[in-house]
């Protein structure tokens, strides 16, 4: 199984900050990574797929990059609505696996 | 509007069985892979099982293999998860999610979830 290791587990930041979350895969593959945002008590929401493709309706301040074993999600200028938990997911091979999550909190 | 609605979650005793359902609407159900993803209280996301659009191909996580069975009825636009030999560690919110296809299974639509509690 492919393990996805996210860092950091918790990130404290302020409105307007640029933040980056990293996901490292236990084996190398191309771009089969998605990123999700989840707020308490709600279902996850797809932000990015194929490592860097922005899902329709997602603000352009979100971006993704990477290939091989390292993938990143960047939020260019944090907005109040962005404080949530973020997960990466690989869909290169089954079983599908998620990172353990990064909780983004207000500093 | 594309929508997924789970049902069937409840309190069940260890060793018991439960069947979850997920009713889909607003898209061509048979053209898409479907998955169950769960989230234990205070924990992260865990993919449980997936089924191809035709229903011919399935895959389950090792944690549920041999106990859970995913299936679908494309005539009813409904996804199922048969859960047998339930354990306390199966306690979670269970989400159904729509993917693009078997080889590109990122999940663009999620249901609101149904809660399964395994306890005596």
Short mmCIF file of C-alpha atoms in Angstrom, two decimals:
data_model
loop_
_atom_site.label_atom_id
_atom_site.label_comp_id
_atom_site.label_asym_id
_atom_site.label_seq_id
_atom_site.Cartn_x
_atom_site.Cartn_y
_atom_site.Cartn_z
CA UNK A 1 0.00 0.00 0.00
CA UNK A 2 1.15 3.55 -0.68
CA UNK A 3 1.55 5.59 2.50
CA UNK A 4 0.88 9.32 2.29
CA UNK A 5 2.61 11.36 4.99
CA UNK A 6 1.40 14.92 5.44
CA UNK A 7 3.26 17.73 7.16
CA UNK A 8 2.77 19.62 9.27
CA UNK A 9 -0.02 18.02 11.31
CA UNK A 10 -1.07 21.43 12.58
CA UNK A 11 -0.36 24.83 11.08
CA UNK A 12 -1.05 28.16 12.76
CA UNK A 13 -1.36 31.12 10.41
CA UNK A 14 -3.01 34.50 10.00
CA UNK A 15 -5.39 35.91 7.43
CA UNK A 16 -3.37 37.00 4.42
CA UNK A 17 -0.53 34.51 5.00
CA UNK A 18 0.79 32.17 2.32
CA UNK A 19 0.85 28.59 3.53
CA UNK A 20 2.09 25.32 2.11
CA UNK A 21 1.14 21.78 3.10
CA UNK A 22 3.30 18.88 1.96
CA UNK A 23 2.41 15.28 1.26
CA UNK A 24 5.11 12.67 0.75
CA UNK A 25 4.33 9.33 -0.87
CA UNK A 26 6.05 6.07 0.08
CA UNK A 27 6.62 5.29 -3.59
CA UNK A 28 7.00 7.36 -6.69
CA UNK A 29 4.22 7.98 -9.18
CA UNK A 30 3.10 10.73 -11.51
CA UNK A 31 0.29 13.14 -10.73
CA UNK A 32 -2.44 10.99 -9.21
CA UNK A 33 -2.97 13.13 -6.13
CA UNK A 34 -6.04 15.01 -4.94
CA UNK A 35 -6.47 17.51 -2.12
CA UNK A 36 -9.58 17.99 0.03
CA UNK A 37 -10.78 20.53 2.56
CA UNK A 38 -12.95 19.45 5.46
CA UNK A 39 -14.72 21.58 8.03
CA UNK A 40 -16.04 20.19 11.33
CA UNK A 41 -19.18 18.11 10.90
CA UNK A 42 -19.08 18.38 7.12
CA UNK A 43 -18.09 16.12 4.26
CA UNK A 44 -14.76 16.69 2.54
CA UNK A 45 -14.69 19.01 -0.46
CA UNK A 46 -12.48 18.38 -3.48
CA UNK A 47 -10.04 21.23 -4.14
CA UNK A 48 -7.43 19.87 -6.54
CA UNK A 49 -6.98 16.71 -8.60
CA UNK A 50 -4.22 15.37 -10.83
CA UNK A 51 -1.82 17.17 -8.47
CA UNK A 52 -2.40 20.64 -9.91
CA UNK A 53 -5.83 20.89 -11.58
CA UNK A 54 -8.19 23.20 -9.72
CA UNK A 55 -11.71 21.83 -9.26
CA UNK A 56 -14.42 24.01 -10.74
CA UNK A 57 -15.60 26.70 -8.35
CA UNK A 58 -12.54 26.54 -6.09
CA UNK A 59 -10.87 29.93 -5.55
CA UNK A 60 -7.64 30.52 -7.47
CA UNK A 61 -5.71 31.19 -4.24
CA UNK A 62 -5.52 27.39 -3.95
CA UNK A 63 -2.86 25.66 -6.02
CA UNK A 64 -1.19 22.29 -6.14
CA UNK A 65 2.09 20.98 -7.49
CA UNK A 66 4.44 18.06 -7.40
CA UNK A 67 5.20 14.65 -8.83
CA UNK A 68 7.22 11.63 -7.84
CA UNK A 69 7.03 11.41 -4.08
CA UNK A 70 6.44 15.03 -3.01
CA UNK A 71 3.25 16.99 -3.51
CA UNK A 72 2.22 20.36 -2.13
CA UNK A 73 -0.93 22.38 -1.58
CA UNK A 74 -0.45 26.14 -1.37
CA UNK A 75 -2.92 28.79 -0.30
CA UNK A 76 -1.58 32.10 -1.52
CA UNK A 77 -3.44 34.47 0.80
CA UNK A 78 -5.42 32.89 3.63
CA UNK A 79 -9.04 33.91 4.00
CA UNK A 80 -11.18 33.35 7.14
CA UNK A 81 -13.10 30.59 5.35
CA UNK A 82 -9.89 28.59 4.76
CA UNK A 83 -9.34 27.55 8.37
CA UNK A 84 -10.13 23.84 8.17
CA UNK A 85 -8.45 20.44 7.89
CA UNK A 86 -6.79 19.45 4.63
CA UNK A 87 -6.14 15.94 3.31
CA UNK A 88 -4.13 14.62 0.41
CA UNK A 89 -5.16 11.41 -1.36
CA UNK A 90 -3.38 9.17 -3.84
CA UNK A 91 -5.35 7.36 -6.51
CA UNK A 92 -2.41 5.86 -8.36
CA UNK A 93 -3.11 2.41 -6.97
CA UNK A 94 -5.58 0.54 -4.80
CA UNK A 95 -6.15 0.69 -1.93
CA UNK A 96 -6.67 4.41 -2.18
CA UNK A 97 -4.97 6.13 0.74
CA UNK A 98 -5.24 9.51 2.43
CA UNK A 99 -2.71 11.53 4.36
CA UNK A 100 -3.39 11.90 8.06
CA UNK A 101 -4.56 15.50 7.66
CA UNK A 102 -3.29 19.00 8.37
CA UNK A 103 -5.32 21.19 10.69
CA UNK A 104 -5.00 24.84 9.68
CA UNK A 105 -5.80 27.08 12.62
CA UNK A 106 -5.92 30.80 13.24
CA UNK A 107 -2.81 32.21 14.90
CA UNK B 1 -28.21 18.96 -8.89
CA UNK B 2 -25.72 16.17 -8.26
CA UNK B 3 -26.53 14.59 -4.93
CA UNK B 4 -25.63 11.60 -2.76
CA UNK B 5 -27.66 10.63 0.29
CA UNK B 6 -26.53 7.90 2.68
CA UNK B 7 -28.82 5.99 5.01
CA UNK B 8 -28.80 2.94 7.27
CA UNK B 9 -26.40 3.97 10.01
CA UNK B 10 -27.37 3.14 13.59
CA UNK B 11 -26.19 1.62 16.86
CA UNK B 12 -25.32 -2.06 16.48
CA UNK B 13 -23.74 -4.60 18.79
CA UNK B 14 -20.28 -6.06 18.17
CA UNK B 15 -20.53 -9.01 15.82
CA UNK B 16 -23.69 -7.64 14.26
CA UNK B 17 -24.51 -6.69 10.68
CA UNK B 18 -25.69 -3.55 8.93
CA UNK B 19 -26.37 -2.48 5.36
CA UNK B 20 -25.71 1.09 4.32
CA UNK B 21 -27.30 2.61 1.24
CA UNK B 22 -26.40 5.64 -0.84
CA UNK B 23 -28.99 7.08 -3.22
CA UNK B 24 -27.53 9.00 -6.15
CA UNK B 25 -29.19 11.61 -8.32
CA UNK B 26 -28.30 14.25 -10.89
CA UNK B 27 -25.65 12.32 -12.83
CA UNK B 28 -25.21 9.18 -14.92
CA UNK B 29 -24.65 6.81 -12.01
CA UNK B 30 -23.46 3.79 -14.00
CA UNK B 31 -20.65 5.80 -15.62
CA UNK B 32 -18.82 6.49 -12.39
CA UNK B 33 -16.78 4.63 -9.80
CA UNK B 34 -18.25 4.85 -6.32
CA UNK B 35 -16.53 4.55 -2.95
CA UNK B 36 -17.22 4.37 0.75
CA UNK B 37 -14.94 6.46 2.95
CA UNK B 38 -15.17 6.51 6.72
CA UNK B 39 -14.04 8.79 9.50
CA UNK B 40 -13.78 7.57 13.08
CA UNK B 41 -14.51 10.15 15.79
CA UNK B 42 -11.72 12.74 15.88
CA UNK B 43 -9.70 10.87 13.24
CA UNK B 44 -8.80 11.25 9.58
CA UNK B 45 -10.33 9.86 6.41
CA UNK B 46 -10.06 6.16 5.59
CA UNK B 47 -11.06 4.77 2.22
CA UNK B 48 -13.07 1.58 2.79
CA UNK B 49 -14.21 0.14 -0.54
CA UNK B 50 -14.73 1.02 -4.17
CA UNK B 51 -16.78 -0.39 -7.05
CA UNK B 52 -16.48 0.30 -10.77
CA UNK B 53 -19.33 1.77 -12.76
CA UNK B 54 -20.47 -1.58 -14.08
CA UNK B 55 -20.10 -3.24 -10.69
CA UNK B 56 -17.71 -5.82 -12.11
CA UNK B 57 -14.65 -4.62 -10.21
CA UNK B 58 -14.40 -4.03 -6.49
CA UNK B 59 -11.61 -3.44 -3.99
CA UNK B 60 -11.64 -3.12 -0.22
CA UNK B 61 -9.15 -2.01 2.38
CA UNK B 62 -7.47 -4.77 4.37
CA UNK B 63 -9.17 -3.51 7.54
CA UNK B 64 -12.58 -4.59 6.20
CA UNK B 65 -11.72 -7.28 3.67
CA UNK B 66 -13.80 -10.40 4.25
CA UNK B 67 -16.29 -8.53 6.45
CA UNK B 68 -17.65 -5.71 4.26
CA UNK B 69 -19.05 -6.06 0.74
CA UNK B 70 -19.62 -3.17 -1.63
CA UNK B 71 -22.19 -3.44 -4.39
CA UNK B 72 -24.38 -1.27 -6.57
CA UNK B 73 -27.72 -1.42 -8.35
CA UNK B 74 -27.46 0.79 -11.40
CA UNK B 75 -31.18 0.35 -12.15
CA UNK B 76 -31.91 2.03 -8.81
CA UNK B 77 -28.97 4.48 -8.79
CA UNK B 78 -28.00 3.09 -5.41
CA UNK B 79 -24.72 2.08 -3.79
CA UNK B 80 -24.58 -0.37 -0.89
CA UNK B 81 -22.18 -1.46 1.82
CA UNK B 82 -22.97 -4.73 3.57
CA UNK B 83 -21.15 -4.73 6.89
CA UNK B 84 -20.80 -8.02 8.78
CA UNK B 85 -18.89 -9.05 11.90
CA UNK B 86 -18.82 -5.45 13.06
CA UNK B 87 -16.19 -4.35 15.57
CA UNK B 88 -15.90 -1.35 17.86
CA UNK B 89 -13.21 0.06 15.57
CA UNK B 90 -15.75 0.24 12.72
CA UNK B 91 -17.49 3.07 14.59
CA UNK B 92 -17.38 6.04 12.23
CA UNK B 93 -19.23 8.38 9.95
CA UNK B 94 -19.51 6.62 6.59
CA UNK B 95 -19.53 8.74 3.45
CA UNK B 96 -20.30 7.63 -0.07
CA UNK B 97 -18.39 9.45 -2.76
CA UNK B 98 -18.45 9.66 -6.55
CA UNK B 99 -15.26 9.30 -8.55
CA UNK B 100 -14.46 9.83 -12.18
CA UNK B 101 -13.61 6.25 -13.18
CA UNK B 102 -11.77 3.22 -11.80
CA UNK B 103 -8.37 4.44 -12.92
CA UNK B 104 -8.92 8.03 -11.88
CA UNK B 105 -10.71 7.80 -8.57
CA UNK B 106 -10.56 11.27 -7.08
CA UNK B 107 -13.85 12.03 -5.35
CA UNK B 108 -15.69 15.12 -6.55
CA UNK B 109 -19.07 14.59 -4.89
CA UNK B 110 -19.68 13.40 -1.34
CA UNK B 111 -22.78 12.60 0.66
CA UNK B 112 -23.41 14.08 4.09
CA UNK B 113 -22.57 10.82 5.83
CA UNK B 114 -24.33 8.28 8.03
CA UNK B 115 -23.15 7.34 11.51
CA UNK B 116 -22.41 3.77 12.50
CA UNK B 117 -21.82 3.05 16.18
CA UNK B 118 -20.68 -0.41 17.24
CA UNK B 119 -21.14 -0.86 20.95
CA UNK B 120 -22.73 -3.18 23.46
#
